[in-house]
Each structure stands twice: as C-alpha cells, then as structure tokens.
PDB file of C-alpha atoms in Angstrom:
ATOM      1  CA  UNK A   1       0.000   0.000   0.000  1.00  0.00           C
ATOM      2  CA  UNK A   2       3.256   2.108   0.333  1.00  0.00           C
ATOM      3  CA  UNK A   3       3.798   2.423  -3.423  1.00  0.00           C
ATOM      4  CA  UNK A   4      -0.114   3.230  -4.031  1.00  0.00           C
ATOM      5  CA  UNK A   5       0.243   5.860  -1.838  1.00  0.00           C
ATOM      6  CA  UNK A   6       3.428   7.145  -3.307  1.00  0.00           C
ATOM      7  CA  UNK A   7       1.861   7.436  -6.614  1.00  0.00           C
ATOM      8  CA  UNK A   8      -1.076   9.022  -5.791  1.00  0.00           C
ATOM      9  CA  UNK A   9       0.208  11.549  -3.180  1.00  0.00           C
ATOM     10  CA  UNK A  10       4.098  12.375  -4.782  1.00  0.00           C
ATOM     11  CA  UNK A  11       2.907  11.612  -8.378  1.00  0.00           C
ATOM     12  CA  UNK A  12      -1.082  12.821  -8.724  1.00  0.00           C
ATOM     13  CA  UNK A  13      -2.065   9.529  -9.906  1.00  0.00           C
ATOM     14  CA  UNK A  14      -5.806   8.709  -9.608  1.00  0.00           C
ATOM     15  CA  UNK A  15      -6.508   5.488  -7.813  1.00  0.00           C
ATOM     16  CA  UNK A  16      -9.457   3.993  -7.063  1.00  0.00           C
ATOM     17  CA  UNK A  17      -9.808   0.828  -4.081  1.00  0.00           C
ATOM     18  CA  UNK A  18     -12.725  -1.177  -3.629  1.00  0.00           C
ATOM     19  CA  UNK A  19     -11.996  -3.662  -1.087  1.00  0.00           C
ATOM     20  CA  UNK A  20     -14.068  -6.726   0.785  1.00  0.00           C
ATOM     21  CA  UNK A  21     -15.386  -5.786   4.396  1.00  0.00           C
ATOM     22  CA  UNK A  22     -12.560  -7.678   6.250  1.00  0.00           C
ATOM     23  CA  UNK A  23      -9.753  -5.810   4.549  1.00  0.00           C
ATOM     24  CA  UNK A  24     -11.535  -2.212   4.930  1.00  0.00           C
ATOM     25  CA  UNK A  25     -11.409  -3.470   8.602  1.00  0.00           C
ATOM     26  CA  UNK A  26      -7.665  -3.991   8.384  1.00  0.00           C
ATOM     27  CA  UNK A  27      -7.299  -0.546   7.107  1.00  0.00           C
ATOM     28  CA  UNK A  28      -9.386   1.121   9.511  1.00  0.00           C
ATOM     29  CA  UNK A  29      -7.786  -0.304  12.590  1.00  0.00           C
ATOM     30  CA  UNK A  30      -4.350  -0.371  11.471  1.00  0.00           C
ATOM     31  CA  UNK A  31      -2.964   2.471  12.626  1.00  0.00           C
ATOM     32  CA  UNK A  32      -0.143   2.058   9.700  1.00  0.00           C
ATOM     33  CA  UNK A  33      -2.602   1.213   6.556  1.00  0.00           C
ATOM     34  CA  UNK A  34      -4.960   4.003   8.553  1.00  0.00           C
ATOM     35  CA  UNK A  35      -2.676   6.652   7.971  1.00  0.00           C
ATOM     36  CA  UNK A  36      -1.302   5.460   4.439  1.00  0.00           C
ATOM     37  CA  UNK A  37      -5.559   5.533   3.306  1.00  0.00           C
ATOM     38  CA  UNK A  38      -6.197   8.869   4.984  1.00  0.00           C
ATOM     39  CA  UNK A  39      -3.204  10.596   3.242  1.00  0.00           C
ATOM     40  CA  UNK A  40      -4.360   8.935  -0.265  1.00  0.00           C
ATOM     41  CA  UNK A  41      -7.690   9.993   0.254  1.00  0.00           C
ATOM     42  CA  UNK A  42      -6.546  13.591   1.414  1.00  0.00           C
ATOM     43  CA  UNK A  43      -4.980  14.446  -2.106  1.00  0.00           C
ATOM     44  CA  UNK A  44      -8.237  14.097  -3.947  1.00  0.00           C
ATOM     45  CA  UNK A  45      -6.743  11.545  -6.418  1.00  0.00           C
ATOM     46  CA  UNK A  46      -8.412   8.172  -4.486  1.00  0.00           C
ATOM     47  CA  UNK A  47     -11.283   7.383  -4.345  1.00  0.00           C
ATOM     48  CA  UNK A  48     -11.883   4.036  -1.374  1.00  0.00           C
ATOM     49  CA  UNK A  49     -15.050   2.067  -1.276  1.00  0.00           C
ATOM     50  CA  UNK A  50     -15.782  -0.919   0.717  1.00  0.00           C
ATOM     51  CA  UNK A  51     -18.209  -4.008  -1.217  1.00  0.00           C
ATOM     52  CA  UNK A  52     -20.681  -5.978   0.570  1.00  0.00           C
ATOM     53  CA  UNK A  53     -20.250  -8.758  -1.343  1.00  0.00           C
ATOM     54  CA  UNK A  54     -17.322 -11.328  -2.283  1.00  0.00           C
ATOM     55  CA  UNK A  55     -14.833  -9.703  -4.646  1.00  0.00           C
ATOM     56  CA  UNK A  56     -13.906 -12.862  -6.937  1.00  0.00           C
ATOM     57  CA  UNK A  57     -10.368 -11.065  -8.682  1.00  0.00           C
ATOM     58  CA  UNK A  58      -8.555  -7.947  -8.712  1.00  0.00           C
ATOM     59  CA  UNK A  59      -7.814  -5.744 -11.231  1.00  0.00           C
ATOM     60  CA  UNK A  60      -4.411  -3.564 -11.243  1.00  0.00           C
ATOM     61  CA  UNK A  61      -3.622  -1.107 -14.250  1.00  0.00           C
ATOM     62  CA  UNK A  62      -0.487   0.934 -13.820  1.00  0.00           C
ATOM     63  CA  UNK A  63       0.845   2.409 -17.084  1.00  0.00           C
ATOM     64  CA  UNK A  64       1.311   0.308 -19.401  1.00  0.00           C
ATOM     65  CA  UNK A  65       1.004  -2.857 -16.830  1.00  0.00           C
ATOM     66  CA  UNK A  66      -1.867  -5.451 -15.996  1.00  0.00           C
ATOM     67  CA  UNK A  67      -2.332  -7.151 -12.848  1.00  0.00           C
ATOM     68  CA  UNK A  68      -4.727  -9.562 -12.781  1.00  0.00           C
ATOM     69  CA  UNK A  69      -5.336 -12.015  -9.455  1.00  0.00           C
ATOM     70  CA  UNK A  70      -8.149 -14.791  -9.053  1.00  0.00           C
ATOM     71  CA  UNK A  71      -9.384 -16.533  -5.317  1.00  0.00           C
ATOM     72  CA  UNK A  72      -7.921 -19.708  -4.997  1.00  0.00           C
ATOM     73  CA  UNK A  73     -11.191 -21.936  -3.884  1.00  0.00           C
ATOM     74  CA  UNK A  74      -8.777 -24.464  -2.434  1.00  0.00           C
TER      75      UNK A  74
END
C-alpha cells in the first residue's frame, strides 16, 4: 500500500480501491494502513469504497502494466 500511496500523493495519480469488508477493517484499525488511506484519500486523487459482497479477482492497471489475481477456492 506504500507504493499506491506514493503514486497518488508524490505523483497525482488517480486510484481507485474497492476492497471486501474484512480488509476495509484492516485498514481502519491499522494504525499504519490508517494513515497510508487517509493521506491517499486527502490528495483528492483516491477514491476508497468498501463491497458488501465477495470480490472474486482484482484488477491492477499501472501504465502500461496489468495485474490480474483470481481466489484460490482451495
């Protein structure tokens, strides 16, 4: 989460998170991912939301890069 917020603080790179309920608790009540959210969401260029449902992959686009990651059912 380091080198999101480096982009989007240092560099004014728009990021957007949607995350499942149990990580949006790990950010809330870390006081290290806390702090690294707040100052991402204090530069206007990140937008956070939390999902009530399952999130089956992620998606990652940075430049010219794709992430793609899948749940691993077993």
């Amino acid at each position: 989460m380091t080198s999101a917020r480096d982009r989007v603080v240092g560099r004014e790179r728009d990021h957007e998170v949607i995350t499942t309920p149990e990580t949006g608790t790990v950010i809330a009540t870390s006081a290290e991912y806390r702090t690294l959210a707040e100052e991402m969401l204090e530069s206007g260029n990140c937008a956070l939301f939390v999902s009530n449902r399952k999130i089956p992959f992620y998606l990652g686009l940075y430049e010219q890069f794709v992430q793609i990651g899948v749940e691993d059912d077993a």
